[in-house]
Coordinates of N, CA and C in Angstrom, one line a residue:
X1 N 99.5 -52.0 130.5 CA 99.0 -52.0 131.8 C 98.5 -53.4 132.2
X2 N 98.8 -53.9 133.4 CA 98.4 -55.2 133.8 C 97.0 -55.2 134.3
X3 N 96.4 -56.3 134.4 CA 95.0 -56.4 135.0 C 95.0 -55.9 136.4
X4 N 96.1 -56.2 137.2 CA 96.2 -55.7 138.6 C 96.1 -54.2 138.6
X5 N 96.9 -53.6 137.8 CA 96.9 -52.1 137.8 C 95.5 -51.5 137.4
X6 N 94.8 -52.2 136.4 CA 93.5 -51.8 136.0 C 92.5 -51.9 137.2
X7 N 92.7 -53.0 138.0 CA 91.8 -53.2 139.1 C 92.1 -52.1 140.2
X8 N 93.3 -51.8 140.4 CA 93.7 -50.8 141.4 C 93.1 -49.4 141.0
X9 N 93.2 -49.1 139.7 CA 92.7 -47.8 139.2 C 91.1 -47.8 139.3
X10 N 90.5 -49.0 139.1 CA 89.1 -49.1 139.2 C 88.6 -48.9 140.6
X11 N 89.4 -49.4 141.6 CA 89.1 -49.3 143.0 C 89.2 -47.8 143.4
X12 N 90.3 -47.2 143.0 CA 90.5 -45.8 143.3 C 89.4 -44.9 142.8
X13 N 89.1 -45.1 141.5 CA 88.1 -44.3 140.8 C 86.7 -44.5 141.5
X14 N 86.3 -45.8 141.8 CA 85.0 -46.1 142.4 C 84.9 -45.5 143.8
X15 N 85.9 -45.7 144.6 CA 85.8 -45.2 146.0 C 85.9 -43.7 146.1
X16 N 86.8 -43.1 145.4 CA 87.1 -41.7 145.6 C 86.2 -40.8 144.7
X17 N 85.4 -41.4 143.8 CA 84.5 -40.6 143.0 C 83.3 -40.1 143.9
X18 N 83.0 -40.9 144.8 CA 81.8 -40.6 145.7 C 82.1 -40.3 147.1
X19 N 83.2 -40.9 147.7 CA 83.6 -40.5 149.0 C 84.2 -39.0 148.9
X20 N 84.0 -38.2 149.9 CA 84.4 -36.8 149.8 C 85.9 -36.5 149.9
X21 N 86.7 -37.2 149.0 CA 88.1 -37.0 149.1 C 88.7 -36.7 147.7
X22 N 87.9 -36.5 146.7 CA 88.4 -36.2 145.3 C 89.1 -37.3 144.6
X23 N 88.3 -37.8 143.6 CA 88.9 -38.9 142.7 C 90.0 -38.4 141.9
X24 N 89.8 -37.2 141.3 CA 90.9 -36.7 140.4 C 92.2 -36.4 141.2
X25 N 92.1 -35.9 142.4 CA 93.2 -35.7 143.2 C 94.0 -36.9 143.5
X26 N 93.3 -38.0 143.9 CA 93.9 -39.3 144.2 C 94.5 -39.9 142.9
X27 N 93.9 -39.8 141.8 CA 94.4 -40.3 140.6 C 95.8 -39.7 140.2
X28 N 95.8 -38.3 140.4 CA 97.0 -37.6 140.2 C 98.1 -38.1 141.1
X29 N 97.8 -38.3 142.3 CA 98.8 -38.8 143.3 C 99.3 -40.2 143.0
X30 N 98.4 -41.1 142.7 CA 98.8 -42.4 142.4 C 99.6 -42.5 141.1
X31 N 99.3 -41.7 140.2 CA 100.0 -41.7 138.9 C 101.4 -41.0 139.0
X32 N 101.5 -39.9 139.7 CA 102.7 -39.1 139.7 C 103.6 -39.5 140.9
X33 N 103.1 -39.6 142.1 CA 103.9 -39.9 143.2 C 104.3 -41.4 143.3
X34 N 103.3 -42.3 143.1 CA 103.5 -43.7 143.2 C 103.9 -44.3 141.9
X35 N 104.0 -43.5 140.9 CA 104.5 -44.0 139.6 C 103.6 -45.1 139.0
X36 N 102.3 -45.0 139.2 CA 101.3 -45.9 138.7 C 101.1 -45.5 137.2
X37 N 101.0 -46.5 136.4 CA 100.9 -46.3 134.9 C 99.6 -45.5 134.7
X38 N 99.7 -44.5 133.9 CA 98.5 -43.7 133.5 C 97.6 -44.5 132.6
X39 N 96.3 -44.6 132.9 CA 95.4 -45.4 132.0 C 95.2 -44.7 130.7
X40 N 95.0 -45.6 129.6 CA 94.7 -45.0 128.3 C 93.3 -44.5 128.3
X41 N 93.0 -43.8 127.3 CA 91.7 -43.1 127.2 C 90.5 -44.1 127.3
X42 N 90.7 -45.3 126.7 CA 89.6 -46.3 126.7 C 89.3 -46.7 128.2
X43 N 90.4 -47.0 128.9 CA 90.2 -47.5 130.3 C 89.5 -46.3 131.1
X44 N 89.9 -45.1 130.9 CA 89.4 -44.0 131.6 C 87.9 -43.9 131.3
X45 N 87.5 -44.1 130.1 CA 86.0 -44.1 129.8 C 85.3 -45.2 130.5
X46 N 85.9 -46.4 130.5 CA 85.3 -47.6 131.1 C 85.2 -47.4 132.6
X47 N 86.2 -46.8 133.2 CA 86.1 -46.5 134.7 C 85.0 -45.5 135.0
X48 N 84.9 -44.4 134.2 CA 83.9 -43.5 134.4 C 82.5 -44.1 134.2
X49 N 82.4 -44.9 133.2 CA 81.1 -45.6 132.9 C 80.7 -46.5 134.1
X50 N 81.7 -47.2 134.7 CA 81.4 -48.0 135.8 C 80.9 -47.2 137.0
X51 N 81.4 -46.1 137.3 CA 80.9 -45.2 138.4 C 79.6 -44.7 138.0
X52 N 79.3 -44.4 136.7 CA 78.0 -43.9 136.3 C 77.0 -44.9 136.6
X53 N 77.3 -46.2 136.3 CA 76.3 -47.3 136.5 C 76.0 -47.5 138.0
X54 N 77.0 -47.2 138.8 CA 76.8 -47.3 140.3 C 75.8 -46.3 140.8
X55 N 75.8 -45.1 140.2 CA 74.8 -44.1 140.6 C 73.5 -44.5 140.1
X56 N 73.4 -45.0 138.9 CA 72.1 -45.5 138.4 C 71.5 -46.6 139.2
X57 N 72.4 -47.5 139.7 CA 72.0 -48.7 140.4 C 71.5 -48.3 141.8
X58 N 72.2 -47.5 142.5 CA 71.8 -47.1 143.9 C 70.6 -46.2 143.9
X59 N 70.4 -45.3 142.9 CA 69.3 -44.5 142.8 C 68.4 -44.8 141.7
X60 N 68.3 -46.1 141.4 CA 67.5 -46.6 140.3 C 66.0 -46.3 140.4
X61 N 65.5 -46.3 141.6 CA 64.1 -46.0 141.8 C 63.8 -44.5 141.5
X62 N 64.8 -43.7 141.9 CA 64.6 -42.2 141.7 C 64.7 -41.9 140.2
X63 N 65.6 -42.6 139.5 CA 65.7 -42.4 138.0 C 64.5 -42.9 137.3
X64 N 64.0 -44.0 137.7 CA 62.8 -44.6 137.1 C 61.6 -43.6 137.4
X65 N 61.5 -43.1 138.6 CA 60.5 -42.1 138.9 C 60.5 -40.9 137.9
X66 N 61.8 -40.5 137.6 CA 61.9 -39.3 136.7 C 61.3 -39.6 135.3
X67 N 61.2 -40.9 134.9 CA 60.5 -41.2 133.6 C 59.1 -40.9 133.6
X68 N 58.5 -40.6 134.8 CA 57.1 -40.3 134.9 C 56.8 -38.8 134.9
X69 N 57.9 -38.0 134.5 CA 57.8 -36.6 134.6 C 56.6 -36.0 133.7
X70 N 56.2 -36.7 132.7 CA 55.0 -36.2 131.9 C 53.7 -36.3 132.6
X71 N 53.6 -37.2 133.6 CA 52.4 -37.4 134.4 C 52.5 -36.7 135.7
X72 N 53.7 -36.5 136.3 CA 53.8 -36.1 137.6 C 54.5 -34.7 137.6
X73 N 53.8 -33.7 138.0 CA 54.4 -32.3 138.0 C 55.6 -32.1 138.9
X74 N 55.5 -32.9 140.1 CA 56.7 -32.8 141.0 C 57.9 -33.4 140.3
X75 N 57.8 -34.5 139.6 CA 58.9 -35.0 138.9 C 59.4 -34.1 137.7
X76 N 58.4 -33.5 137.1 CA 58.8 -32.5 136.0 C 59.6 -31.4 136.6
X77 N 59.3 -30.9 137.8 CA 60.0 -29.8 138.4 C 61.4 -30.3 138.9
X78 N 61.4 -31.5 139.4 CA 62.7 -32.1 139.9 C 63.7 -32.2 138.7
X79 N 63.2 -32.7 137.6 CA 64.0 -32.9 136.4 C 64.5 -31.5 135.9
X80 N 63.6 -30.5 136.0 CA 64.0 -29.1 135.6 C 65.2 -28.6 136.5
X81 N 65.1 -28.8 137.8 CA 66.2 -28.2 138.7 C 67.4 -29.1 138.5
X82 N 67.3 -30.3 138.1 CA 68.5 -31.1 137.8 C 69.2 -30.6 136.6
X83 N 68.4 -30.2 135.6 CA 69.0 -29.6 134.3 C 69.6 -28.3 134.7
X84 N 69.0 -27.5 135.5 CA 69.5 -26.2 135.9 C 70.9 -26.3 136.6
X85 N 70.9 -27.4 137.5 CA 72.2 -27.6 138.2 C 73.3 -28.0 137.4
X86 N 73.1 -28.6 136.2 CA 74.1 -29.0 135.3 C 74.8 -27.8 134.6
X87 N 74.0 -26.8 134.4 CA 74.5 -25.6 133.6 C 75.8 -25.0 134.1
X88 N 75.9 -24.6 135.4 CA 77.1 -24.0 135.8 C 78.3 -25.0 135.7
X89 N 78.1 -26.3 136.0 CA 79.1 -27.3 135.9 C 79.6 -27.4 134.4
X90 N 78.7 -27.5 133.5 CA 79.1 -27.6 132.1 C 79.8 -26.4 131.6
X91 N 79.4 -25.2 132.0 CA 80.0 -24.0 131.6 C 81.5 -23.9 132.1
X92 N 81.7 -24.3 133.4 CA 83.0 -24.3 133.9 C 83.9 -25.3 133.2
X93 N 83.3 -26.5 133.0 CA 84.1 -27.5 132.3 C 84.5 -27.2 130.9
X94 N 83.6 -26.5 130.2 CA 83.9 -26.1 128.8 C 84.9 -25.0 128.7
X95 N 84.6 -23.9 129.4 CA 85.4 -22.7 129.3 C 86.7 -22.7 130.0
X96 N 86.8 -23.5 131.0 CA 88.1 -23.5 131.8 C 88.9 -24.8 131.6
X97 N 88.5 -25.6 130.6 CA 89.1 -26.9 130.5 C 90.6 -26.8 130.3
X98 N 91.1 -25.9 129.5 CA 92.5 -25.8 129.2 C 93.3 -25.4 130.5
X99 N 92.7 -24.6 131.3 CA 93.3 -24.2 132.6 C 93.3 -25.3 133.6
X100 N 92.2 -26.1 133.6 CA 92.1 -27.3 134.5 C 93.2 -28.3 134.1
X101 N 93.4 -28.5 132.8 CA 94.4 -29.5 132.4 C 95.8 -29.1 133.0
X102 N 96.1 -27.8 133.1 CA 97.4 -27.4 133.7 C 97.4 -27.7 135.2
X103 N 96.3 -27.6 135.9 CA 96.3 -27.9 137.3 C 96.6 -29.4 137.6
X104 N 96.3 -30.3 136.6 CA 96.5 -31.7 136.8 C 98.0 -32.0 136.8
X105 N 98.8 -31.1 136.3 CA 100.3 -31.3 136.2 C 101.0 -30.8 137.5
X106 N 100.3 -30.3 138.5 CA 100.9 -29.8 139.7 C 100.4 -30.5 140.9
X107 N 101.3 -31.3 141.6 CA 100.9 -31.9 142.8 C 100.8 -30.9 143.9
X108 N 101.5 -29.8 143.8 CA 101.4 -28.7 144.8 C 99.9 -28.2 144.9
X109 N 99.4 -27.9 143.7 CA 98.0 -27.5 143.6 C 97.0 -28.5 144.2
X110 N 97.3 -29.8 143.9 CA 96.5 -30.9 144.4 C 96.5 -30.9 146.0
X111 N 97.7 -30.7 146.5 CA 97.8 -30.6 148.0 C 97.1 -29.5 148.6
X112 N 97.1 -28.3 148.0 CA 96.4 -27.1 148.5 C 94.9 -27.4 148.4
X113 N 94.5 -28.0 147.3 CA 93.1 -28.3 147.0 C 92.5 -29.3 148.1
X114 N 93.4 -30.3 148.5 CA 93.0 -31.2 149.5 C 92.8 -30.5 150.8
X115 N 93.6 -29.5 151.1 CA 93.4 -28.7 152.3 C 92.1 -27.9 152.3
X116 N 91.7 -27.4 151.1 CA 90.5 -26.7 151.0 C 89.3 -27.7 151.1
X117 N 89.4 -28.9 150.6 CA 88.4 -29.9 150.7 C 88.2 -30.2 152.2
X118 N 89.3 -30.3 153.0 CA 89.2 -30.6 154.4 C 88.4 -29.5 155.1
X119 N 88.6 -28.2 154.7 CA 87.9 -27.1 155.3 C 86.4 -27.2 154.9
X120 N 86.1 -27.6 153.7 CA 84.7 -27.7 153.2 C 84.0 -28.8 154.0
X121 N 84.7 -29.9 154.3 CA 84.1 -31.0 155.0 C 83.9 -30.7 156.5
X122 N 84.8 -29.9 157.0 CA 84.6 -29.5 158.4 C 83.5 -28.5 158.5
X123 N 83.3 -27.7 157.6 CA 82.2 -26.7 157.5 C 80.9 -27.5 157.4
X124 N 80.9 -28.6 156.6 CA 79.7 -29.4 156.4 C 79.2 -29.9 157.8
X125 N 80.1 -30.3 158.6 CA 79.7 -30.9 159.9 C 79.0 -29.9 160.8
X126 N 79.3 -28.6 160.5 CA 78.7 -27.5 161.4 C 77.4 -27.0 160.8
X127 N 77.0 -27.5 159.6 CA 75.8 -27.0 159.0 C 74.5 -27.7 159.6
X128 N 73.5 -26.9 160.0 CA 72.3 -27.6 160.4 C 71.5 -28.2 159.3
X129 N 70.8 -29.2 159.5 CA 70.0 -29.8 158.5 C 68.8 -28.9 158.1
X130 N 68.6 -28.7 156.8 CA 67.4 -27.9 156.4 C 66.2 -28.7 156.3
X131 N 65.1 -28.1 155.7 CA 63.9 -28.8 155.6 C 63.3 -28.8 154.2
X132 N 64.1 -28.4 153.2 CA 63.5 -28.4 151.9 C 63.6 -29.8 151.3
X133 N 62.5 -30.2 150.7 CA 62.5 -31.5 149.9 C 62.7 -31.2 148.4
X134 N 62.6 -32.3 147.6 CA 62.9 -32.1 146.2 C 61.9 -31.2 145.5
X135 N 60.7 -31.0 146.0 CA 59.8 -30.1 145.4 C 60.0 -28.6 145.7
X136 N 60.9 -28.4 146.7 CA 61.1 -27.0 147.2 C 62.5 -26.5 146.8
X137 N 63.3 -27.2 146.0 CA 64.5 -26.8 145.5 C 64.3 -25.6 144.6
X138 N 64.9 -24.5 144.8 CA 64.7 -23.3 143.9 C 65.8 -23.2 142.9
X139 N 65.5 -22.5 141.9 CA 66.5 -22.3 140.8 C 67.8 -21.9 141.3
X140 N 67.8 -20.9 142.2 CA 69.1 -20.4 142.7 C 69.8 -21.4 143.5
X141 N 69.0 -22.3 144.2 CA 69.7 -23.4 144.9 C 70.4 -24.3 144.0
X142 N 69.7 -24.7 142.9 CA 70.3 -25.6 141.9 C 71.5 -25.0 141.2
X143 N 71.5 -23.7 140.9 CA 72.6 -23.0 140.3 C 73.8 -23.0 141.3
X144 N 73.5 -22.7 142.6 CA 74.6 -22.7 143.6 C 75.3 -24.0 143.8
X145 N 74.4 -25.1 143.8 CA 75.0 -26.4 144.0 C 75.8 -26.8 142.7
X146 N 75.2 -26.5 141.5 CA 75.9 -26.7 140.3 C 77.3 -26.0 140.2
X147 N 77.3 -24.8 140.7 CA 78.6 -24.0 140.7 C 79.6 -24.7 141.5
X148 N 79.2 -25.2 142.7 CA 80.2 -25.9 143.6 C 80.6 -27.2 142.9
X149 N 79.7 -27.9 142.2 CA 80.1 -29.1 141.5 C 81.1 -28.8 140.4
X150 N 80.9 -27.6 139.7 CA 81.9 -27.2 138.7 C 83.2 -26.9 139.2
X151 N 83.3 -26.3 140.4 CA 84.6 -26.0 141.0 C 85.4 -27.3 141.3
X152 N 84.7 -28.4 141.4 CA 85.3 -29.7 141.8 C 86.1 -30.3 140.6
X153 N 86.1 -29.6 139.4 CA 87.0 -30.0 138.3 C 88.5 -29.8 138.7
X154 N 88.7 -29.0 139.7 CA 90.1 -28.8 140.2 C 90.5 -30.1 141.0
X155 N 91.6 -30.7 140.6 CA 92.0 -31.9 141.3 C 92.3 -31.7 142.7
X156 N 91.6 -32.5 143.6 CA 91.8 -32.3 145.0 C 90.6 -31.7 145.7
X157 N 89.7 -31.1 144.9 CA 88.4 -30.6 145.4 C 87.4 -31.7 145.3
X158 N 86.7 -32.1 146.3 CA 85.8 -33.1 146.3 C 84.4 -32.7 145.7
X159 N 83.9 -33.4 144.7 CA 82.6 -33.1 144.1 C 81.5 -33.4 145.1
X160 N 81.5 -34.6 145.7 CA 80.4 -34.9 146.6 C 80.4 -34.1 147.8
X161 N 81.6 -33.8 148.4 CA 81.6 -33.0 149.6 C 81.2 -31.6 149.3
X162 N 81.6 -31.0 148.2 CA 81.3 -29.6 147.8 C 79.8 -29.5 147.6
X163 N 79.2 -30.4 146.8 CA 77.8 -30.3 146.5 C 76.9 -30.5 147.7
X164 N 77.3 -31.5 148.5 CA 76.5 -31.7 149.8 C 76.5 -30.5 150.7
X165 N 77.7 -29.9 150.8 CA 77.9 -28.7 151.7 C 77.0 -27.6 151.1
X166 N 77.0 -27.4 149.8 CA 76.2 -26.4 149.1 C 74.8 -26.6 149.3
X167 N 74.4 -27.9 149.2 CA 72.9 -28.3 149.3 C 72.4 -28.0 150.7
X168 N 73.2 -28.4 151.7 CA 72.8 -28.2 153.1 C 72.8 -26.7 153.5
X169 N 73.8 -26.0 152.9 CA 73.8 -24.5 153.1 C 72.6 -23.8 152.6
X170 N 72.1 -24.4 151.5 CA 70.9 -23.8 150.8 C 69.6 -24.3 151.5
X171 N 69.7 -25.1 152.6 CA 68.5 -25.5 153.3 C 67.9 -26.8 153.0
X172 N 68.5 -27.6 152.1 CA 67.9 -28.9 151.8 C 68.1 -29.9 153.0
X173 N 67.1 -30.8 153.1 CA 67.3 -31.8 154.2 C 68.3 -32.8 153.7
X174 N 68.9 -33.7 154.6 CA 70.0 -34.5 154.2 C 69.6 -35.5 153.1
X175 N 68.4 -36.1 153.2 CA 68.0 -37.1 152.2 C 68.0 -36.5 150.8
X176 N 67.4 -35.3 150.7 CA 67.3 -34.6 149.5 C 68.6 -34.2 149.0
X177 N 69.5 -33.7 149.9 CA 70.8 -33.2 149.5 C 71.6 -34.4 148.9
X178 N 71.6 -35.6 149.5 CA 72.3 -36.7 148.9 C 71.7 -37.1 147.6
X179 N 70.4 -37.2 147.5 CA 69.7 -37.6 146.3 C 70.1 -36.7 145.2
X180 N 69.9 -35.4 145.4 CA 70.2 -34.4 144.4 C 71.7 -34.4 144.0
X181 N 72.6 -34.4 145.0 CA 74.0 -34.4 144.7 C 74.4 -35.5 143.7
X182 N 74.0 -36.7 144.1 CA 74.5 -37.9 143.3 C 73.8 -38.0 142.0
X183 N 72.5 -37.6 141.9 CA 71.8 -37.7 140.6 C 72.3 -36.6 139.7
X184 N 72.8 -35.5 140.3 CA 73.4 -34.4 139.5 C 74.7 -34.8 138.9
X185 N 75.4 -35.7 139.6 CA 76.7 -36.2 139.1 C 76.5 -37.0 137.8
X186 N 75.3 -37.7 137.6 CA 75.1 -38.6 136.5 C 75.3 -38.0 135.1
X187 N 74.6 -36.8 134.9 CA 74.8 -36.2 133.5 C 76.2 -35.7 133.3
X188 N 76.8 -35.3 134.4 CA 78.2 -34.8 134.3 C 79.2 -35.9 133.9
X189 N 79.1 -37.0 134.6 CA 79.9 -38.2 134.3 C 79.6 -38.7 132.9
X190 N 78.3 -38.7 132.5 CA 77.9 -39.2 131.2 C 78.4 -38.3 130.1
X191 N 78.3 -36.9 130.3 CA 78.9 -36.0 129.4 C 80.3 -36.1 129.1
X192 N 81.1 -36.3 130.3 CA 82.6 -36.5 130.1 C 82.9 -37.8 129.4
X193 N 82.1 -38.8 129.7 CA 82.3 -40.1 129.0 C 82.1 -40.0 127.5
X194 N 81.0 -39.3 127.1 CA 80.7 -39.1 125.7 C 81.8 -38.4 125.0
X195 N 82.3 -37.3 125.6 CA 83.4 -36.6 125.0 C 84.6 -37.4 124.8
X196 N 84.9 -38.4 125.7 CA 86.1 -39.2 125.6 C 85.9 -40.3 124.6
X197 N 84.6 -40.7 124.3 CA 84.3 -41.8 123.4 C 84.8 -41.4 122.0
X198 N 84.8 -40.2 121.6 CA 85.3 -39.7 120.3 C 86.8 -40.1 120.1
X199 N 87.5 -40.0 121.2 CA 88.9 -40.4 121.1 C 89.1 -41.9 120.9
X200 N 88.2 -42.7 121.5 CA 88.3 -44.1 121.3 C 88.0 -44.5 119.9
X201 N 87.0 -43.8 119.3 CA 86.6 -44.1 117.9 C 87.7 -43.7 117.0
X202 N 88.5 -42.7 117.4 CA 89.6 -42.3 116.5 C 90.8 -43.2 116.6
X203 N 91.1 -43.8 117.7 CA 92.2 -44.7 117.9 C 91.9 -46.2 117.8
X204 N 90.6 -46.5 118.0 CA 90.2 -47.9 117.9 C 90.4 -48.6 119.2
X205 N 89.7 -49.8 119.4 CA 89.7 -50.5 120.6 C 90.8 -51.6 120.6
X206 N 91.6 -51.6 121.7 CA 92.7 -52.6 121.8 C 92.1 -53.9 122.4
X207 N 91.9 -54.9 121.5 CA 91.3 -56.1 121.9 C 92.1 -56.9 123.0
X208 N 93.4 -56.7 123.0 CA 94.2 -57.4 124.0 C 94.0 -56.9 125.4
X209 N 93.3 -55.7 125.5 CA 93.1 -55.1 126.8 C 91.6 -55.4 127.3
X210 N 90.9 -56.2 126.6 CA 89.5 -56.4 127.0 C 89.3 -56.9 128.4
X211 N 90.1 -57.8 128.9 CA 90.1 -58.3 130.2 C 90.3 -57.2 131.2
X212 N 91.3 -56.3 130.9 CA 91.7 -55.2 131.8 C 90.5 -54.2 131.9
X213 N 89.9 -53.9 130.7 CA 88.7 -53.0 130.7 C 87.6 -53.6 131.5
X214 N 87.3 -54.8 131.4 CA 86.2 -55.4 132.1 C 86.5 -55.4 133.6
X215 N 87.7 -55.8 134.0 CA 88.1 -55.9 135.4 C 88.0 -54.5 136.0
X216 N 88.6 -53.5 135.4 CA 88.6 -52.2 135.9 C 87.2 -51.6 136.0
X217 N 86.4 -51.8 135.0 CA 85.1 -51.2 135.0 C 84.2 -51.9 136.1
X218 N 84.3 -53.2 136.2 CA 83.5 -53.9 137.2 C 83.9 -53.5 138.6
X219 N 85.2 -53.4 138.9 CA 85.7 -52.9 140.2 C 85.2 -51.5 140.5
X220 N 85.3 -50.6 139.5 CA 84.8 -49.2 139.7 C 83.3 -49.2 140.0
X221 N 82.5 -50.1 139.3 CA 81.1 -50.1 139.6 C 80.8 -50.6 141.0
X222 N 81.4 -51.7 141.4 CA 81.2 -52.2 142.8 C 81.7 -51.3 143.9
X223 N 82.9 -50.7 143.6 CA 83.5 -49.8 144.6 C 82.6 -48.5 144.7
X224 N 82.0 -48.1 143.6 CA 81.2 -46.9 143.6 C 79.9 -47.1 144.4
X225 N 79.3 -48.3 144.3 CA 78.1 -48.6 145.1 C 78.5 -48.6 146.6
X226 N 79.6 -49.2 146.9 CA 80.0 -49.2 148.3 C 80.3 -47.8 148.8
X227 N 80.9 -47.0 148.0 CA 81.3 -45.6 148.4 C 80.0 -44.8 148.6
X228 N 79.0 -44.9 147.8 CA 77.8 -44.2 147.9 C 77.1 -44.6 149.2
X229 N 77.1 -45.9 149.5 CA 76.4 -46.3 150.7 C 77.2 -45.9 152.0
X230 N 78.5 -45.9 151.9 CA 79.3 -45.4 153.0 C 79.1 -43.9 153.2
X231 N 79.0 -43.1 152.1 CA 78.8 -41.7 152.2 C 77.5 -41.4 152.9
X232 N 76.4 -42.1 152.5 CA 75.1 -41.9 153.1 C 75.1 -42.1 154.6
X233 N 75.8 -43.2 155.0 CA 75.8 -43.6 156.4 C 76.6 -42.6 157.2
X234 N 77.7 -42.1 156.6 CA 78.6 -41.1 157.3 C 77.8 -39.8 157.5
X235 N 77.1 -39.4 156.4 CA 76.3 -38.2 156.5 C 75.2 -38.2 157.5
X236 N 74.6 -39.4 157.6 CA 73.5 -39.5 158.6 C 74.0 -39.5 160.0
X237 N 75.3 -40.0 160.2 CA 75.9 -40.0 161.5 C 76.7 -38.8 161.8
X238 N 76.8 -37.9 160.8 CA 77.6 -36.6 161.0 C 79.0 -36.9 161.4
X239 N 79.7 -37.7 160.6 CA 81.1 -38.0 161.0 C 82.0 -37.6 159.9
X240 N 81.7 -36.5 159.2 CA 82.5 -36.0 158.1 C 83.8 -35.4 158.6
X241 N 84.0 -35.2 159.9 CA 85.2 -34.6 160.3 C 86.4 -35.6 160.1
X242 N 86.1 -36.9 160.1 CA 87.2 -37.8 159.8 C 87.7 -37.7 158.4
X243 N 86.9 -37.5 157.5 CA 87.3 -37.2 156.1 C 88.1 -35.9 156.0
X244 N 87.6 -34.9 156.8 CA 88.3 -33.6 156.8 C 89.7 -33.8 157.3
X245 N 89.9 -34.5 158.4 CA 91.2 -34.8 159.0 C 92.1 -35.5 157.9
X246 N 91.5 -36.5 157.3 CA 92.2 -37.2 156.2 C 92.8 -36.3 155.2
X247 N 91.9 -35.4 154.7 CA 92.3 -34.5 153.6 C 93.3 -33.5 154.1
X248 N 93.2 -33.1 155.3 CA 94.3 -32.2 155.9 C 95.6 -32.8 156.0
X249 N 95.6 -34.1 156.5 CA 96.9 -34.8 156.6 C 97.5 -35.1 155.2
X250 N 96.6 -35.6 154.3 CA 97.1 -35.9 153.0 C 97.6 -34.6 152.3
X251 N 96.8 -33.5 152.4 CA 97.2 -32.3 151.8 C 98.6 -31.8 152.3
X252 N 98.8 -31.9 153.6 CA 100.0 -31.5 154.2 C 101.2 -32.3 153.7
X253 N 101.0 -33.6 153.6 CA 102.1 -34.5 153.1 C 102.4 -34.1 151.6
X254 N 101.3 -34.0 150.8 CA 101.5 -33.7 149.4 C 102.3 -32.3 149.2
X255 N 101.9 -31.3 149.9 CA 102.5 -30.0 149.8 C 104.0 -30.1 150.3
X256 N 104.2 -30.8 151.4 CA 105.6 -31.0 151.8 C 106.5 -31.7 150.8
X257 N 106.0 -32.8 150.2 CA 106.7 -33.5 149.2 C 107.0 -32.7 148.0
X258 N 106.0 -31.9 147.6 CA 106.1 -31.1 146.4 C 107.1 -30.0 146.6
X259 N 107.2 -29.4 147.8 CA 108.1 -28.3 148.0 C 109.5 -28.9 148.2
X260 N 109.7 -30.1 148.7 CA 111.0 -30.7 148.9 C 111.5 -31.1 147.5

């Protein structure tokens, strides 16, 4: 893989991980339809790590505040509901992993999933803003949001779009919904990264690819920051219908190409 291809994959990963258009779905398309070289396990880990760092960077104050959970009961509770939200996602990822791997082999499934994501995003634009802040998130709210995040393991289903829609549906205000959604993604991305690290340890690090790893990871980090900021702006301006139209058009094209 060339440095240019590593940069392209980093850009795709960083932007689509947080914009509501599904990073996994786009990676499948770029690899299968556009014949882009599939990244090795090491580069995949680096790209995920880059997007993880972008979440930590944008929400660094919130993560630092979590460190005060021993002194602040509100932070203790918020940490608790974050952990609760991870449980459904982890359960789906662990028990359905073999089935999900099969879905990555079908561009038709990806196309259908893009259509579903478009529907979720359109639904999101019709949801009224709630009034729950981070201290008012209930256990069932966290489980519901975590369930939607777990369903996003299907390539083509947007994690950010699904979790924000679920959060607003459960009555969270927009600021809390964004904060909870993206902070909830951090342990999931971290867990997936740790699982993949074992494969790197087994195969060893290709020193000739160090420049590629650095370039791809850096681009994923910077693109991730930009994507989160764009997401927050779009949500505040209630313009998610444009992403819905994009997913519907893309899904239609993918389904058509697959059937042909």
